[in-house]
Amino acid sequence: MVNQRLIYGFHAINARLWQNAKSIIELYILENKNDVRTREVLEKAAQENVRVHFADTDRLNAMAKGARHQGVVGFIDASKNHVHLEDVLDNLREPAFLLVLDGITDPHNLGACLRTADAMGVHAVIAPKDKSAGLNATVSKVACGAAETVPYITVTNLARTLRELKEYGIWVVGTDMGGEADLFHYDIPQAVAWVMGNEGAGMRRLTREHCDALVSIPMFGTVQSMNISVSAGMVLAETRRQREMKSVQ
């Protein structure tokens, strides 16, 4: 049985067409729409033999449940997205760079984290299956195509997965306000999995216990916390910066 999922917007549709066109069940495009981006989608869909239907605004609005779809809506077979963690790790040609999200339930935050992960070259994003936002149309839209390029791997037992990462020689580093080191003075390991908890409760106790180190993000203003996607952006960017610095030494 097909695990059908909705995607919409030019970024999400184009990323899917170029990265995994075989997973697209069908596309719906606003009738009489003839701008450059629409023509590019139609051309690529024809090349990939993707079925295209034309629909009016009311029908597209109903499909996208009122979200801003930009006149392009698609249905994909989400089962063709599935990637195993071992597949990612066994095919790496550089030290692992991973992001682990423990309990992120807001699809906007997940989409923003995926977008940042793609920009910084993260190899995969890992999350527990329970009490986490799954990939949906909102995530794909916010991620601007990154939901189709960055492997999003859900696991049934996050603590066990963290132990498995260590067996691969990957250092598991959690972000915590009470961390023993701060981000700007921490020598980030070459193979690293950054672990971030949700904004309210942070990491779960068992997740925290499986971290090799806890690192805080220095705060120089009056606010006491930041959005999870902003925090993720900071640790991923600092990791990339240190990697680039070490590569030229």
Coordinates of C-alpha atoms in Angstrom, one line a residue:
M1 CA 0.0 0.0 0.0
V2 CA 1.3 3.4 -1.0
N3 CA 2.3 5.7 1.9
Q4 CA 1.0 8.9 0.2
R5 CA 2.2 12.3 1.3
L6 CA 1.4 15.8 0.2
I7 CA 4.1 18.3 -0.9
Y8 CA 3.6 21.8 -2.4
G9 CA 5.5 24.9 -3.5
F10 CA 8.2 25.3 -6.1
H11 CA 11.2 24.5 -3.8
A12 CA 9.7 21.2 -2.6
I13 CA 8.4 20.1 -6.0
N14 CA 11.6 20.9 -7.9
A15 CA 13.8 19.2 -5.3
R16 CA 11.7 16.1 -5.5
L17 CA 11.7 16.1 -9.3
W18 CA 15.5 16.4 -9.4
Q19 CA 16.4 14.2 -6.5
N20 CA 13.7 11.5 -6.4
A21 CA 11.3 11.8 -9.3
K22 CA 10.3 8.1 -9.2
S23 CA 8.7 8.8 -5.8
I24 CA 6.2 11.3 -7.3
I25 CA 2.7 9.8 -7.8
E26 CA 1.3 12.9 -9.5
L27 CA 1.5 16.6 -9.8
Y28 CA -1.3 19.2 -9.9
I29 CA -0.6 22.6 -11.4
L30 CA -2.7 25.7 -11.6
E31 CA -4.5 25.9 -15.0
N32 CA -3.3 28.7 -17.3
K33 CA -0.2 29.3 -15.2
N34 CA 2.6 30.0 -17.6
D35 CA 5.5 31.6 -15.8
V36 CA 9.1 30.4 -16.1
R37 CA 9.1 28.3 -12.9
T38 CA 5.9 26.5 -14.0
R39 CA 7.3 25.8 -17.4
E40 CA 10.5 24.4 -15.8
V41 CA 8.4 22.1 -13.6
L42 CA 6.4 20.9 -16.6
E43 CA 9.5 20.3 -18.7
K44 CA 11.2 18.3 -15.9
A45 CA 8.0 16.3 -15.2
A46 CA 7.7 15.4 -18.8
Q47 CA 11.4 14.2 -18.9
E48 CA 10.7 12.0 -15.8
N49 CA 7.4 10.7 -17.1
V50 CA 5.6 12.2 -14.0
R51 CA 1.8 12.4 -14.4
V52 CA 0.6 16.1 -14.4
H53 CA -3.0 17.4 -13.9
F54 CA -4.2 20.9 -14.2
A55 CA -6.6 22.3 -11.6
D56 CA -8.3 25.5 -10.6
T57 CA -7.3 27.5 -7.5
D58 CA -10.2 26.2 -5.3
R59 CA -9.1 22.6 -5.9
L60 CA -5.4 23.3 -5.2
N61 CA -6.4 25.3 -2.0
A62 CA -8.4 22.3 -0.8
M63 CA -5.5 19.9 -1.5
A64 CA -3.0 22.1 0.3
K65 CA -5.5 22.8 3.1
G66 CA -5.2 26.6 2.6
A67 CA -1.4 26.7 2.7
R68 CA 0.5 28.9 0.2
H69 CA 1.1 26.3 -2.5
Q70 CA 2.3 28.7 -5.3
G71 CA 0.1 26.9 -7.8
V72 CA 2.0 23.6 -7.6
V73 CA 0.9 20.6 -5.5
G74 CA 2.1 17.0 -5.6
F75 CA 1.6 13.6 -4.0
I76 CA 4.5 11.4 -3.3
D77 CA 5.1 7.8 -2.2
A78 CA 6.8 8.5 1.1
S79 CA 7.9 4.9 1.5
K80 CA 10.5 5.5 -1.3
N81 CA 12.2 8.1 1.0
H82 CA 13.2 5.6 3.7
V83 CA 16.9 5.5 4.4
H84 CA 18.6 3.4 7.1
L85 CA 21.3 5.0 9.3
E86 CA 23.7 2.2 8.4
D87 CA 23.3 3.1 4.7
V88 CA 24.4 6.7 5.4
L89 CA 27.3 5.8 7.7
D90 CA 28.7 3.0 5.6
N91 CA 28.9 5.2 2.5
L92 CA 30.6 8.3 4.0
R93 CA 33.9 9.5 2.6
E94 CA 34.5 12.0 5.4
P95 CA 34.0 12.1 9.1
A96 CA 30.3 11.8 10.1
F97 CA 28.4 15.1 10.6
L98 CA 24.9 14.4 12.1
L99 CA 22.1 16.2 13.8
V100 CA 19.9 14.5 16.4
L101 CA 16.6 16.1 17.3
D102 CA 15.1 14.7 20.5
G103 CA 11.5 15.6 20.7
I104 CA 11.0 18.4 18.1
T105 CA 7.3 18.5 17.5
D106 CA 6.8 21.7 15.6
P107 CA 7.0 21.1 11.8
H108 CA 8.2 24.6 11.1
N109 CA 11.1 24.0 13.4
L110 CA 11.9 20.7 11.8
G111 CA 11.7 22.2 8.3
A112 CA 14.1 25.1 9.4
C113 CA 16.5 22.5 10.9
L114 CA 16.5 20.5 7.7
R115 CA 17.2 23.6 5.7
T116 CA 20.1 24.6 7.9
A117 CA 21.4 21.0 7.9
D118 CA 21.5 20.9 4.1
A119 CA 23.3 24.3 4.0
M120 CA 26.0 23.1 6.4
G121 CA 26.5 19.7 4.7
V122 CA 25.0 17.5 7.5
H123 CA 24.9 13.9 6.4
A124 CA 21.6 13.0 8.1
V125 CA 19.1 14.2 10.7
I126 CA 18.0 11.6 13.2
A127 CA 14.8 11.7 15.4
P128 CA 12.8 9.3 17.5
K129 CA 9.6 8.0 15.8
D130 CA 7.4 8.9 18.9
K131 CA 6.8 12.5 20.0
S132 CA 8.5 14.0 17.0
A133 CA 7.3 15.9 14.0
G134 CA 7.2 13.7 11.0
L135 CA 7.8 14.8 7.4
N136 CA 4.7 16.5 6.0
A137 CA 3.8 19.2 3.6
T138 CA 4.6 22.0 6.1
V139 CA 8.1 20.6 6.8
S140 CA 8.8 20.3 3.0
K141 CA 7.6 23.9 2.4
V142 CA 9.7 25.4 5.2
A143 CA 12.7 23.3 4.3
C144 CA 12.8 24.7 0.8
G145 CA 13.8 21.4 -0.8
A146 CA 16.0 20.2 2.0
A147 CA 13.5 17.6 3.1
E148 CA 14.2 15.9 -0.2
T149 CA 18.0 16.1 0.0
V150 CA 18.9 15.5 3.7
P151 CA 18.2 12.0 4.9
Y152 CA 15.6 12.2 7.8
I153 CA 15.9 9.0 9.8
T154 CA 13.4 8.1 12.5
V155 CA 14.4 5.4 15.0
T156 CA 12.4 3.5 17.6
N157 CA 15.0 3.7 20.3
L158 CA 17.1 6.9 20.3
A159 CA 19.3 5.8 23.2
R160 CA 20.3 2.6 21.4
T161 CA 20.9 4.6 18.2
L162 CA 23.3 6.9 20.1
R163 CA 25.2 3.8 21.4
E164 CA 25.4 2.6 17.8
L165 CA 26.8 5.9 16.7
K166 CA 29.6 5.6 19.3
E167 CA 30.4 2.2 17.9
Y168 CA 31.1 3.9 14.6
G169 CA 33.6 6.2 16.4
I170 CA 31.2 9.2 16.4
W171 CA 31.3 11.6 19.3
V172 CA 27.8 12.4 20.7
V173 CA 27.6 16.0 21.9
G174 CA 24.5 17.5 23.5
T175 CA 23.6 21.1 23.7
D176 CA 22.7 22.2 27.2
M177 CA 22.7 25.6 29.0
G178 CA 24.7 24.0 31.8
G179 CA 27.3 22.4 29.6
E180 CA 30.8 22.1 30.8
A181 CA 32.2 23.8 27.7
D182 CA 30.9 26.6 25.6
L183 CA 30.5 26.3 21.8
F184 CA 33.2 28.9 20.9
H185 CA 35.9 27.3 23.1
Y186 CA 35.0 23.7 22.3
D187 CA 37.2 21.7 20.0
I188 CA 34.5 19.9 18.0
P189 CA 35.4 16.2 17.2
Q190 CA 35.9 15.4 13.5
A191 CA 33.1 12.8 13.6
V192 CA 30.2 14.3 15.6
A193 CA 26.5 13.9 16.2
W194 CA 25.0 17.1 17.7
V195 CA 22.0 16.3 20.0
M196 CA 19.3 19.0 20.6
G197 CA 16.2 18.7 22.8
N198 CA 13.0 20.5 22.4
E199 CA 12.7 24.1 23.5
G200 CA 10.6 23.4 26.6
A201 CA 12.0 20.4 28.4
G202 CA 15.3 20.0 26.5
M203 CA 16.8 16.6 26.1
R204 CA 15.3 13.7 27.8
R205 CA 17.3 12.2 30.8
L206 CA 18.3 9.0 29.0
T207 CA 19.4 11.0 25.9
R208 CA 21.5 13.3 28.1
E209 CA 23.1 10.3 29.8
H210 CA 24.3 9.0 26.4
C211 CA 26.1 12.2 25.5
D212 CA 29.9 12.2 25.6
A213 CA 29.9 15.9 26.3
L214 CA 27.5 18.8 26.9
V215 CA 28.2 22.1 25.3
S216 CA 26.4 25.4 25.9
I217 CA 25.8 28.2 23.5
P218 CA 27.1 31.5 25.0
M219 CA 24.4 34.2 25.4
F220 CA 25.6 37.8 25.4
G221 CA 22.3 39.7 25.5
T222 CA 19.2 39.6 27.7
V223 CA 17.4 36.7 26.3
Q224 CA 17.8 33.3 28.0
S225 CA 17.0 30.9 25.1
M226 CA 16.7 30.7 21.4
N227 CA 14.5 28.9 18.9
I228 CA 15.7 25.4 18.2
S229 CA 16.4 26.0 14.6
V230 CA 18.5 29.1 15.4
S231 CA 20.5 27.1 18.0
A232 CA 21.0 24.3 15.5
G233 CA 22.2 26.8 12.9
M234 CA 24.8 28.1 15.4
V235 CA 26.3 24.7 16.3
L236 CA 26.2 23.4 12.7
A237 CA 27.9 26.5 11.4
E238 CA 30.6 26.4 14.1
T239 CA 31.2 22.8 13.3
R240 CA 31.6 23.6 9.6
R241 CA 33.8 26.5 10.4
Q242 CA 36.2 24.4 12.5
R243 CA 36.2 21.7 9.9
E244 CA 37.2 24.2 7.2
M245 CA 39.9 25.7 9.4
K246 CA 41.4 22.3 10.2
S247 CA 41.3 21.2 6.5
V248 CA 43.7 24.0 5.5
Q249 CA 46.2 23.6 8.4

